[in-house]
Amino acid sequence: MPYERDVQAFSDRADGYEAGRLGQLHRDFADRAIQVALTVAPAPARVLDVGSGTGYAVWRLAAALPDAKQLTGVDAAPGMVRVARAAGGGDDRVRFLEGIAEQLPLPDGSVDLVISTTSFDHWADQRAGLAECARVLGPGGHLVLSDLFSVLLAPTLLGSRGGKARTRGRANRLLAAAGLRDPRWQRLAGPIVQTVVAAK
């Protein structure tokens, strides 16, 4: 699917995105990714969620990090940003911005933790997006990236997903090219949904 249509499809689904079994699955993935993130970065002052969708992970992190100074969600789909803002609990540390991974609307070195859960496979240019994540991370910061990574997905690289990471090896090369080091992998759910933690 062309990138613009992909973004529009998510925007159109925003109001009902958290509903039903699929919505619960997305929340489960986010909760597990948050656990990983808080293990590697238990007290980040500034947090960024790339592909923040309805804002679920940002609001959960805000509740878990009362001393954090700022938590930002960035999403390309206007509908998702609207829903995320509407879900607010009056926490002025939290903000949601419309934007893309390849051009994050944040200054260099301005966050301690970047998290992204099941949006990476939708980025138009994963190499550029990871370079942006590295740019906005301060020294010693961490990226926690959860998505579809498995050798079982290798056949899909011959088709429409040919330019995507999809395997650990390909993802590791993209992380290294972005200046992110020491990738550590773990399964998030089943054999395909995995999380990688990398340091700046």
CSV table of C-alpha atoms in Angstrom, one decimal, residues 1-142:
chain,number,residue,atom,x,y,z
A,1,MET,CA,0.0,0.0,0.0
A,2,PRO,CA,1.4,3.5,-0.9
A,3,TYR,CA,2.6,5.4,2.2
A,4,GLU,CA,0.0,8.1,2.0
A,5,ARG,CA,-2.8,5.6,1.8
A,6,ASP,CA,-1.4,3.7,4.8
A,7,VAL,CA,-1.3,6.9,6.8
A,8,GLN,CA,-4.9,7.8,5.7
A,9,ALA,CA,-6.1,4.3,6.6
A,10,PHE,CA,-4.8,4.7,10.2
A,11,SER,CA,-6.3,8.1,10.5
A,12,ASP,CA,-9.7,6.8,9.3
A,13,ARG,CA,-9.5,3.9,11.9
A,14,ALA,CA,-8.4,6.1,14.8
A,15,ASP,CA,-11.8,6.4,16.6
A,16,GLY,CA,-12.2,2.7,16.9
A,17,TYR,CA,-8.6,1.6,17.0
A,18,GLU,CA,-8.6,0.6,20.6
A,19,ALA,CA,-11.8,-1.4,20.3
A,20,GLY,CA,-12.2,-5.2,20.2
A,21,ARG,CA,-9.6,-8.0,20.3
A,22,LEU,CA,-7.2,-6.2,17.9
A,23,GLY,CA,-7.2,-3.1,20.1
A,24,GLN,CA,-6.5,-5.3,23.1
A,25,LEU,CA,-3.6,-6.9,21.3
A,26,HIS,CA,-2.1,-3.5,20.5
A,27,ARG,CA,-2.4,-2.5,24.2
A,28,ASP,CA,-0.8,-5.8,25.2
A,29,PHE,CA,2.2,-5.2,22.9
A,30,ALA,CA,2.5,-1.6,24.2
A,31,ASP,CA,2.4,-2.8,27.9
A,32,ARG,CA,5.2,-5.3,27.2
A,33,ALA,CA,7.3,-2.8,25.4
A,34,ILE,CA,6.8,-0.3,28.2
A,35,GLN,CA,8.1,-2.9,30.7
A,36,VAL,CA,11.2,-3.4,28.6
A,37,ALA,CA,11.7,0.4,28.4
A,38,LEU,CA,11.3,0.9,32.1
A,39,THR,CA,13.9,-1.8,32.7
A,40,VAL,CA,16.5,-0.2,30.6
A,41,ALA,CA,15.5,3.4,31.4
A,42,PRO,CA,13.8,3.5,34.8
A,43,ALA,CA,13.8,7.3,35.2
A,44,PRO,CA,14.0,9.1,31.9
A,45,ALA,CA,13.3,12.8,32.1
A,46,ARG,CA,12.1,13.1,28.5
A,47,VAL,CA,10.3,10.4,26.5
A,48,LEU,CA,9.3,10.2,22.8
A,49,ASP,CA,6.9,7.6,21.3
A,50,VAL,CA,7.4,7.4,17.5
A,51,GLY,CA,4.2,6.2,15.9
A,52,SER,CA,2.2,7.0,19.0
A,53,GLY,CA,-1.2,6.2,17.6
A,54,THR,CA,-4.0,6.8,20.1
A,55,GLY,CA,-1.5,7.8,22.7
A,56,TYR,CA,-2.0,4.7,24.9
A,57,ALA,CA,1.8,4.1,25.5
A,58,VAL,CA,2.5,7.8,26.2
A,59,TRP,CA,-0.3,8.0,28.8
A,60,ARG,CA,0.8,4.7,30.4
A,61,LEU,CA,4.4,6.0,30.6
A,62,ALA,CA,3.2,9.3,32.1
A,63,ALA,CA,1.5,7.4,34.9
A,64,ALA,CA,4.6,5.3,35.5
A,65,LEU,CA,7.0,8.2,35.4
A,66,PRO,CA,5.7,10.9,37.8
A,67,ASP,CA,9.1,12.7,37.7
A,68,ALA,CA,9.5,12.8,34.0
A,69,LYS,CA,9.5,16.3,32.6
A,70,GLN,CA,8.0,15.8,29.2
A,71,LEU,CA,6.4,12.9,27.2
A,72,THR,CA,5.8,13.4,23.5
A,73,GLY,CA,3.9,11.3,21.0
A,74,VAL,CA,4.5,11.8,17.3
A,75,ASP,CA,2.3,10.2,14.7
A,76,ALA,CA,1.8,10.8,10.9
A,77,ALA,CA,-2.0,10.2,11.1
A,78,PRO,CA,-4.0,13.3,12.0
A,79,GLY,CA,-6.9,11.2,13.3
A,80,MET,CA,-4.6,9.3,15.7
A,81,VAL,CA,-3.1,12.6,17.0
A,82,ARG,CA,-6.7,14.0,17.5
A,83,VAL,CA,-7.8,10.9,19.5
A,84,ALA,CA,-4.6,10.9,21.6
A,85,ARG,CA,-5.1,14.5,22.6
A,86,ALA,CA,-8.7,13.9,23.4
A,87,ALA,CA,-7.8,11.0,25.7
A,88,GLY,CA,-5.8,13.5,27.9
A,89,GLY,CA,-5.9,13.4,31.7
A,90,GLY,CA,-4.9,17.0,32.2
A,91,ASP,CA,-1.2,16.2,32.4
A,92,ASP,CA,0.6,19.2,31.0
A,93,ARG,CA,3.9,17.2,30.6
A,94,VAL,CA,2.2,15.2,27.7
A,95,ARG,CA,1.9,16.5,24.2
A,96,PHE,CA,1.1,14.9,20.8
A,97,LEU,CA,2.5,16.2,17.5
A,98,GLU,CA,1.7,15.3,13.9
A,99,GLY,CA,4.9,14.3,12.2
A,100,ILE,CA,6.8,11.5,10.6
A,101,ALA,CA,9.7,9.3,11.9
A,102,GLU,CA,12.0,10.6,9.1
A,103,GLN,CA,11.6,14.2,10.3
A,104,LEU,CA,11.0,14.2,14.0
A,105,PRO,CA,9.9,17.7,15.3
A,106,LEU,CA,12.3,17.7,18.2
A,107,PRO,CA,15.7,19.2,18.8
A,108,ASP,CA,19.0,17.2,18.8
A,109,GLY,CA,19.7,15.3,22.0
A,110,SER,CA,16.4,16.3,23.6
A,111,VAL,CA,15.1,13.0,24.9
A,112,ASP,CA,16.4,10.1,27.0
A,113,LEU,CA,14.1,7.4,25.8
A,114,VAL,CA,12.6,6.7,22.4
A,115,ILE,CA,10.0,4.0,22.2
A,116,SER,CA,8.1,2.7,19.1
A,117,THR,CA,5.7,-0.2,19.1
A,118,THR,CA,4.4,-1.8,15.9
A,119,SER,CA,4.8,1.3,13.8
A,120,PHE,CA,8.4,0.7,12.4
A,121,ASP,CA,7.1,-1.6,9.6
A,122,HIS,CA,5.0,1.4,8.3
A,123,TRP,CA,7.8,3.9,8.2
A,124,ALA,CA,8.5,5.0,4.6
A,125,ASP,CA,12.3,5.1,5.2
A,126,GLN,CA,13.4,3.1,8.1
A,127,ARG,CA,17.1,4.1,7.8
A,128,ALA,CA,16.2,7.8,7.9
A,129,GLY,CA,13.7,7.2,10.8
A,130,LEU,CA,16.3,5.4,12.9
A,131,ALA,CA,18.8,8.2,12.1
A,132,GLU,CA,16.3,10.7,13.4
A,133,CYS,CA,15.7,8.6,16.6
A,134,ALA,CA,19.5,8.7,17.2
A,135,ARG,CA,19.6,12.4,16.5
A,136,VAL,CA,17.0,13.3,19.2
A,137,LEU,CA,18.5,10.9,21.8
A,138,GLY,CA,20.9,12.4,24.2
A,139,PRO,CA,24.2,10.6,25.1
A,140,GLY,CA,23.4,7.4,27.0
A,141,GLY,CA,19.8,7.4,25.8
A,142,HIS,CA,18.0,4.3,24.7
